[in-house]
Amino acid sequence: MTSSEHHLSAGQRRWDYSVQRYKPYDVFCEKDLLSILFLAHGRPEITTRCLLSTLDAVSRYPGQVEWIFIENGDCDENFAIFQELPVDRKVIVRQKNYGINNGLNQAWALSRGEWCFIHENDWECRSPVDFLTIVKDILTERSEVGIVQLRAVNDPRENWGYGKPEYSPWSCGADVLERGGVKLWRERTKGGHEFFISDFPNGFNNNPIVMRKPLYRECGSYPEPEVGTDPRHGETEYQGRVAKTDCVTAHIGLEVYYHCGQTTSRAN
């Protein structure tokens, strides 16, 4: 993977057997490499739509990217989609469904980037800009930021956290934030992009986020419910772990990803 031709300069040989030298860094936390952890479970028409939207965005990003595809439903169509993608660096895992957190833990274990992008197959990118460079700027310039959220604040399919400062401070006014005891402030990258930072307790979620690998390592692998038990609470458990760290959460300040896997609702 990290020995691909992409890293060679013009005229440089790929292998020189007269030289013995090893990479002087953690090969599973490669500096400036973004790992996209793409988790799918059937629904190949949605997989195709959402994956192509992200591929279009990645085509505008000049940095290093690898793809880790997990087909968590043993779907022939999704597996074929992943195999046919003409990307330089990819790993594909095909298996039965043992839960979201099981699949994501496998993707984390295979990834080599210092930043990991959590991307389930029912999230569609609608950003016309190179948002990944903005994410990279936020993470390299602000060491206290552990997670950058990418979900559109005004996604009409947000039916849980909207208007709640403990889940979506970006959607709340100053009075609501004050009553909830949540701080939110604006920042700018050196390139001039405005984004948001908050210290709210539930900054982690399985919506599209980019997360530092050292933070994942600090918090440990996602809790995996036993087969046959309630699979829903692993995310809540992990939010508690992240909240105990010193990191804060940023929102990119753009309407990037929208959920296309459920009906429109404002249940809260």
mmCIF file of C-alpha atoms in Angstrom:
data_model
loop_
_atom_site.group_PDB
_atom_site.id
_atom_site.type_symbol
_atom_site.label_atom_id
_atom_site.label_comp_id
_atom_site.label_asym_id
_atom_site.label_seq_id
_atom_site.Cartn_x
_atom_site.Cartn_y
_atom_site.Cartn_z
ATOM 1 C CA MET A 1 0.000 0.000 0.000
ATOM 2 C CA THR A 2 2.422 2.722 1.086
ATOM 3 C CA SER A 3 5.021 1.250 -1.317
ATOM 4 C CA SER A 4 2.932 2.002 -4.403
ATOM 5 C CA GLU A 5 4.313 3.766 -7.468
ATOM 6 C CA HIS A 6 2.501 6.933 -6.385
ATOM 7 C CA HIS A 7 5.307 7.645 -3.901
ATOM 8 C CA LEU A 8 8.135 7.286 -6.419
ATOM 9 C CA SER A 9 9.861 10.180 -8.125
ATOM 10 C CA ALA A 10 10.534 10.179 -11.873
ATOM 11 C CA GLY A 11 13.047 7.487 -12.785
ATOM 12 C CA GLN A 12 13.149 5.995 -9.294
ATOM 13 C CA ARG A 13 13.087 2.200 -9.099
ATOM 14 C CA ARG A 14 10.365 0.631 -7.006
ATOM 15 C CA TRP A 15 12.657 -1.878 -5.318
ATOM 16 C CA ASP A 16 16.406 -1.701 -4.792
ATOM 17 C CA TYR A 17 17.568 -4.966 -3.210
ATOM 18 C CA SER A 18 20.940 -3.476 -2.330
ATOM 19 C CA VAL A 19 19.300 -1.118 0.205
ATOM 20 C CA GLN A 20 17.820 -2.222 3.537
ATOM 21 C CA ARG A 21 15.836 0.509 5.211
ATOM 22 C CA TYR A 22 12.521 0.635 7.054
ATOM 23 C CA LYS A 23 9.926 3.343 7.382
ATOM 24 C CA PRO A 24 10.759 5.444 10.457
ATOM 25 C CA TYR A 25 7.154 5.966 11.507
ATOM 26 C CA ASP A 26 4.004 4.149 12.592
ATOM 27 C CA VAL A 27 2.829 2.596 9.321
ATOM 28 C CA PHE A 28 -0.759 2.457 10.637
ATOM 29 C CA CYS A 29 -0.810 6.197 11.336
ATOM 30 C CA GLU A 30 0.760 7.605 8.196
ATOM 31 C CA LYS A 31 1.126 11.382 8.269
ATOM 32 C CA ASP A 32 -1.158 13.311 5.892
ATOM 33 C CA LEU A 33 -2.946 10.156 4.720
ATOM 34 C CA LEU A 34 -6.755 10.164 4.833
ATOM 35 C CA SER A 35 -8.445 6.773 5.127
ATOM 36 C CA ILE A 36 -12.067 6.626 3.965
ATOM 37 C CA LEU A 37 -13.878 3.888 5.898
ATOM 38 C CA PHE A 38 -16.867 3.099 3.697
ATOM 39 C CA LEU A 39 -19.377 0.757 5.345
ATOM 40 C CA ALA A 40 -22.168 -0.730 3.227
ATOM 41 C CA HIS A 41 -25.080 -3.060 3.903
ATOM 42 C CA GLY A 42 -26.921 -3.955 0.731
ATOM 43 C CA ARG A 43 -28.970 -1.286 -1.108
ATOM 44 C CA PRO A 44 -26.580 -1.120 -4.091
ATOM 45 C CA GLU A 45 -28.517 1.692 -5.791
ATOM 46 C CA ILE A 46 -27.979 3.935 -2.740
ATOM 47 C CA THR A 47 -24.369 2.731 -2.420
ATOM 48 C CA THR A 48 -23.685 3.755 -6.017
ATOM 49 C CA ARG A 49 -25.328 7.158 -5.692
ATOM 50 C CA CYS A 50 -23.545 8.061 -2.447
ATOM 51 C CA LEU A 51 -20.183 6.580 -3.338
ATOM 52 C CA LEU A 52 -20.041 8.413 -6.666
ATOM 53 C CA SER A 53 -20.863 11.680 -4.911
ATOM 54 C CA THR A 54 -17.877 11.239 -2.592
ATOM 55 C CA LEU A 55 -15.587 10.096 -5.407
ATOM 56 C CA ASP A 56 -16.372 13.347 -7.193
ATOM 57 C CA ALA A 57 -15.369 15.308 -4.078
ATOM 58 C CA VAL A 58 -12.201 13.260 -3.588
ATOM 59 C CA SER A 59 -11.188 13.988 -7.196
ATOM 60 C CA ARG A 60 -10.765 17.636 -6.166
ATOM 61 C CA TYR A 61 -8.578 16.814 -3.162
ATOM 62 C CA PRO A 62 -4.805 16.914 -3.836
ATOM 63 C CA GLY A 63 -3.833 14.893 -0.758
ATOM 64 C CA GLN A 64 -3.245 11.172 -0.226
ATOM 65 C CA VAL A 65 -6.338 8.954 0.150
ATOM 66 C CA GLU A 66 -6.972 5.265 0.715
ATOM 67 C CA TRP A 67 -10.332 3.472 0.693
ATOM 68 C CA ILE A 68 -11.393 0.697 3.067
ATOM 69 C CA PHE A 69 -14.629 -0.881 1.839
ATOM 70 C CA ILE A 70 -16.629 -3.095 4.188
ATOM 71 C CA GLU A 71 -19.623 -4.857 2.620
ATOM 72 C CA ASN A 72 -21.477 -5.858 5.770
ATOM 73 C CA GLY A 73 -24.384 -7.617 4.112
ATOM 74 C CA ASP A 74 -22.622 -10.033 1.741
ATOM 75 C CA CYS A 75 -24.159 -8.130 -1.202
ATOM 76 C CA ASP A 76 -22.901 -9.231 -4.629
ATOM 77 C CA GLU A 77 -23.764 -5.900 -6.254
ATOM 78 C CA ASN A 78 -21.892 -3.787 -3.694
ATOM 79 C CA PHE A 79 -18.893 -6.086 -3.874
ATOM 80 C CA ALA A 80 -18.804 -5.687 -7.657
ATOM 81 C CA ILE A 81 -19.065 -1.888 -7.354
ATOM 82 C CA PHE A 82 -16.075 -1.791 -5.008
ATOM 83 C CA GLN A 83 -14.000 -4.131 -7.169
ATOM 84 C CA GLU A 84 -14.565 -2.047 -10.298
ATOM 85 C CA LEU A 85 -13.653 1.321 -8.777
ATOM 86 C CA PRO A 86 -10.477 2.684 -10.417
ATOM 87 C CA VAL A 87 -8.827 4.026 -7.238
ATOM 88 C CA ASP A 88 -5.126 3.630 -6.404
ATOM 89 C CA ARG A 89 -5.412 2.318 -2.876
ATOM 90 C CA LYS A 90 -8.270 0.196 -1.627
ATOM 91 C CA VAL A 91 -9.039 -2.776 0.585
ATOM 92 C CA ILE A 92 -12.327 -4.687 0.307
ATOM 93 C CA VAL A 93 -13.876 -6.849 3.028
ATOM 94 C CA ARG A 94 -16.999 -8.864 2.306
ATOM 95 C CA GLN A 95 -18.833 -10.586 5.145
ATOM 96 C CA LYS A 96 -22.131 -11.342 6.835
ATOM 97 C CA ASN A 97 -23.673 -8.596 8.958
ATOM 98 C CA TYR A 98 -22.333 -8.569 12.518
ATOM 99 C CA GLY A 99 -23.332 -4.984 13.221
ATOM 100 C CA ILE A 100 -22.206 -1.473 12.334
ATOM 101 C CA ASN A 101 -19.555 -1.260 15.021
ATOM 102 C CA ASN A 102 -18.040 -4.605 14.062
ATOM 103 C CA GLY A 103 -17.673 -3.425 10.474
ATOM 104 C CA LEU A 104 -16.224 -0.057 11.455
ATOM 105 C CA ASN A 105 -13.739 -1.627 13.867
ATOM 106 C CA GLN A 106 -12.509 -3.833 11.030
ATOM 107 C CA ALA A 107 -12.103 -0.776 8.810
ATOM 108 C CA TRP A 108 -10.170 1.101 11.504
ATOM 109 C CA ALA A 109 -7.874 -1.907 11.999
ATOM 110 C CA LEU A 110 -7.048 -2.026 8.285
ATOM 111 C CA SER A 111 -6.603 1.713 7.823
ATOM 112 C CA ARG A 112 -3.188 3.385 7.606
ATOM 113 C CA GLY A 113 -4.091 7.072 7.714
ATOM 114 C CA GLU A 114 -3.652 9.489 10.592
ATOM 115 C CA TRP A 115 -7.202 10.705 9.854
ATOM 116 C CA CYS A 116 -10.176 8.424 9.223
ATOM 117 C CA PHE A 117 -13.373 9.438 7.476
ATOM 118 C CA ILE A 118 -16.425 7.471 8.699
ATOM 119 C CA HIS A 119 -18.775 7.046 5.737
ATOM 120 C CA GLU A 120 -21.790 4.748 5.709
ATOM 121 C CA ASN A 121 -23.294 3.998 2.329
ATOM 122 C CA ASP A 122 -26.447 6.112 2.724
ATOM 123 C CA TRP A 123 -24.778 9.523 2.989
ATOM 124 C CA GLU A 124 -24.686 11.694 -0.121
ATOM 125 C CA CYS A 125 -22.131 14.459 -0.656
ATOM 126 C CA ARG A 126 -23.630 17.653 -2.088
ATOM 127 C CA SER A 127 -20.646 19.953 -1.646
ATOM 128 C CA PRO A 128 -19.284 21.596 -4.808
ATOM 129 C CA VAL A 129 -16.008 22.509 -3.083
ATOM 130 C CA ASP A 130 -12.900 20.598 -1.998
ATOM 131 C CA PHE A 131 -14.072 20.104 1.586
ATOM 132 C CA LEU A 132 -11.346 17.564 2.404
ATOM 133 C CA THR A 133 -8.630 20.220 2.160
ATOM 134 C CA ILE A 134 -10.629 22.306 4.645
ATOM 135 C CA VAL A 135 -10.834 19.315 6.993
ATOM 136 C CA LYS A 136 -7.085 18.782 6.690
ATOM 137 C CA ASP A 137 -6.445 22.465 7.460
ATOM 138 C CA ILE A 138 -8.645 22.309 10.568
ATOM 139 C CA LEU A 139 -6.919 19.207 11.902
ATOM 140 C CA THR A 140 -3.382 20.379 11.174
ATOM 141 C CA GLU A 141 -3.909 23.901 12.500
ATOM 142 C CA ARG A 142 -6.010 23.078 15.574
ATOM 143 C CA SER A 143 -4.492 20.269 17.628
ATOM 144 C CA GLU A 144 -7.341 20.336 20.162
ATOM 145 C CA VAL A 145 -9.873 19.285 17.507
ATOM 146 C CA GLY A 146 -10.354 15.519 17.529
ATOM 147 C CA ILE A 147 -13.379 15.242 15.227
ATOM 148 C CA VAL A 148 -14.677 17.272 12.291
ATOM 149 C CA GLN A 149 -18.374 16.795 11.564
ATOM 150 C CA LEU A 150 -19.547 16.893 7.941
ATOM 151 C CA ARG A 151 -23.315 16.432 8.176
ATOM 152 C CA ALA A 152 -25.402 19.317 6.854
ATOM 153 C CA VAL A 153 -26.813 21.177 9.844
ATOM 154 C CA ASN A 154 -30.108 21.692 8.019
ATOM 155 C CA ASP A 155 -30.463 18.149 6.701
ATOM 156 C CA PRO A 156 -34.272 17.674 6.574
ATOM 157 C CA ARG A 157 -33.838 14.031 7.545
ATOM 158 C CA GLU A 158 -32.281 14.925 10.902
ATOM 159 C CA ASN A 159 -35.031 13.698 13.239
ATOM 160 C CA TRP A 160 -33.216 13.433 16.544
ATOM 161 C CA GLY A 161 -30.529 15.970 17.351
ATOM 162 C CA TYR A 162 -31.731 19.115 15.591
ATOM 163 C CA GLY A 163 -32.183 21.997 18.054
ATOM 164 C CA LYS A 164 -30.608 20.059 20.929
ATOM 165 C CA PRO A 165 -27.319 21.623 22.109
ATOM 166 C CA GLU A 166 -25.976 18.344 23.473
ATOM 167 C CA TYR A 167 -26.241 16.751 19.992
ATOM 168 C CA SER A 168 -26.248 19.563 17.429
ATOM 169 C CA PRO A 169 -25.063 22.864 18.883
ATOM 170 C CA TRP A 170 -24.612 24.098 15.306
ATOM 171 C CA SER A 171 -28.412 24.164 14.929
ATOM 172 C CA CYS A 172 -29.045 26.150 18.142
ATOM 173 C CA GLY A 173 -29.303 29.823 18.945
ATOM 174 C CA ALA A 174 -27.305 31.540 21.684
ATOM 175 C CA ASP A 175 -30.140 31.317 24.236
ATOM 176 C CA VAL A 176 -30.551 27.560 23.760
ATOM 177 C CA LEU A 177 -26.795 27.020 24.005
ATOM 178 C CA GLU A 178 -26.637 29.056 27.208
ATOM 179 C CA ARG A 179 -29.492 27.111 28.822
ATOM 180 C CA GLY A 180 -27.802 23.860 27.814
ATOM 181 C CA GLY A 181 -24.418 24.939 29.148
ATOM 182 C CA VAL A 182 -22.747 24.302 25.790
ATOM 183 C CA LYS A 183 -20.083 26.612 24.373
ATOM 184 C CA LEU A 184 -19.731 27.223 20.653
ATOM 185 C CA TRP A 185 -17.368 29.590 18.891
ATOM 186 C CA ARG A 186 -16.289 30.493 15.369
ATOM 187 C CA GLU A 187 -12.768 30.042 14.038
ATOM 188 C CA ARG A 188 -10.990 30.518 10.724
ATOM 189 C CA THR A 189 -8.377 28.432 8.986
ATOM 190 C CA LYS A 190 -5.241 30.186 7.759
ATOM 191 C CA GLY A 191 -6.806 29.948 4.311
ATOM 192 C CA GLY A 192 -9.776 32.019 5.510
ATOM 193 C CA HIS A 193 -12.472 29.331 5.848
ATOM 194 C CA GLU A 194 -14.862 29.883 8.760
ATOM 195 C CA PHE A 195 -15.865 26.864 10.828
ATOM 196 C CA PHE A 196 -17.246 26.102 14.279
ATOM 197 C CA ILE A 197 -15.874 24.482 17.429
ATOM 198 C CA SER A 198 -17.853 23.236 20.421
ATOM 199 C CA ASP A 199 -17.119 21.362 23.631
ATOM 200 C CA PHE A 200 -20.465 19.555 23.702
ATOM 201 C CA PRO A 201 -20.543 15.980 25.094
ATOM 202 C CA ASN A 202 -21.855 14.087 22.070
ATOM 203 C CA GLY A 203 -19.406 15.234 19.414
ATOM 204 C CA PHE A 204 -18.846 11.671 18.233
ATOM 205 C CA ASN A 205 -21.413 9.892 16.074
ATOM 206 C CA ASN A 206 -21.592 7.594 13.080
ATOM 207 C CA ASN A 207 -22.733 10.396 10.772
ATOM 208 C CA PRO A 208 -20.005 11.495 8.341
ATOM 209 C CA ILE A 209 -17.056 12.619 10.447
ATOM 210 C CA VAL A 210 -13.286 12.743 10.129
ATOM 211 C CA MET A 211 -11.578 11.562 13.308
ATOM 212 C CA ARG A 212 -7.946 11.491 14.364
ATOM 213 C CA LYS A 213 -6.573 7.974 14.705
ATOM 214 C CA PRO A 214 -4.796 8.791 18.009
ATOM 215 C CA LEU A 215 -8.209 9.728 19.450
ATOM 216 C CA TYR A 216 -9.670 6.389 18.327
ATOM 217 C CA ARG A 217 -6.731 4.611 19.905
ATOM 218 C CA GLU A 218 -7.156 6.556 23.125
ATOM 219 C CA CYS A 219 -10.850 5.668 23.335
ATOM 220 C CA GLY A 220 -10.426 2.075 22.133
ATOM 221 C CA SER A 221 -12.414 0.107 19.593
ATOM 222 C CA TYR A 222 -16.152 0.666 19.312
ATOM 223 C CA PRO A 223 -18.213 -1.504 21.681
ATOM 224 C CA GLU A 224 -19.736 -4.409 19.775
ATOM 225 C CA PRO A 225 -23.094 -5.756 21.031
ATOM 226 C CA GLU A 226 -23.290 -9.518 21.299
ATOM 227 C CA VAL A 227 -25.096 -11.209 18.421
ATOM 228 C CA GLY A 228 -28.809 -11.282 19.160
ATOM 229 C CA THR A 229 -28.780 -8.287 21.524
ATOM 230 C CA ASP A 230 -29.772 -4.644 21.033
ATOM 231 C CA PRO A 231 -27.267 -3.188 18.527
ATOM 232 C CA ARG A 232 -28.158 0.472 19.025
ATOM 233 C CA HIS A 233 -26.231 1.610 22.082
ATOM 234 C CA GLY A 234 -22.610 1.284 21.019
ATOM 235 C CA GLU A 235 -22.626 4.811 19.630
ATOM 236 C CA THR A 236 -23.872 6.261 22.924
ATOM 237 C CA GLU A 237 -21.237 4.346 24.876
ATOM 238 C CA TYR A 238 -18.486 5.677 22.615
ATOM 239 C CA GLN A 239 -19.741 9.240 22.929
ATOM 240 C CA GLY A 240 -19.104 8.938 26.661
ATOM 241 C CA ARG A 241 -15.531 7.817 26.063
ATOM 242 C CA VAL A 242 -14.808 10.691 23.695
ATOM 243 C CA ALA A 243 -16.390 13.183 26.117
ATOM 244 C CA LYS A 244 -13.860 12.166 28.794
ATOM 245 C CA THR A 245 -10.933 13.197 26.578
ATOM 246 C CA ASP A 246 -9.545 16.714 26.189
ATOM 247 C CA CYS A 247 -10.582 17.043 22.542
ATOM 248 C CA VAL A 248 -13.229 19.350 21.129
ATOM 249 C CA THR A 249 -15.415 18.851 18.069
ATOM 250 C CA ALA A 250 -15.515 21.045 14.978
ATOM 251 C CA HIS A 251 -18.179 21.442 12.328
ATOM 252 C CA ILE A 252 -16.846 22.244 8.884
ATOM 253 C CA GLY A 253 -19.322 25.097 8.436
ATOM 254 C CA LEU A 254 -20.612 23.780 5.106
ATOM 255 C CA GLU A 255 -23.659 21.746 4.119
ATOM 256 C CA VAL A 256 -21.684 18.723 2.914
ATOM 257 C CA TYR A 257 -23.472 15.412 3.626
ATOM 258 C CA TYR A 258 -27.170 14.582 3.619
ATOM 259 C CA HIS A 259 -28.790 11.360 4.784
ATOM 260 C CA CYS A 260 -30.752 9.589 2.062
ATOM 261 C CA GLY A 261 -31.656 6.413 3.930
ATOM 262 C CA GLN A 262 -34.824 7.389 5.793
ATOM 263 C CA THR A 263 -37.983 9.456 5.468
ATOM 264 C CA THR A 264 -38.044 13.172 6.130
ATOM 265 C CA SER A 265 -39.064 13.982 9.691
ATOM 266 C CA ARG A 266 -38.683 16.544 12.455
ATOM 267 C CA ALA A 267 -39.659 14.253 15.302
ATOM 268 C CA ASN A 268 -38.068 16.395 17.985
#
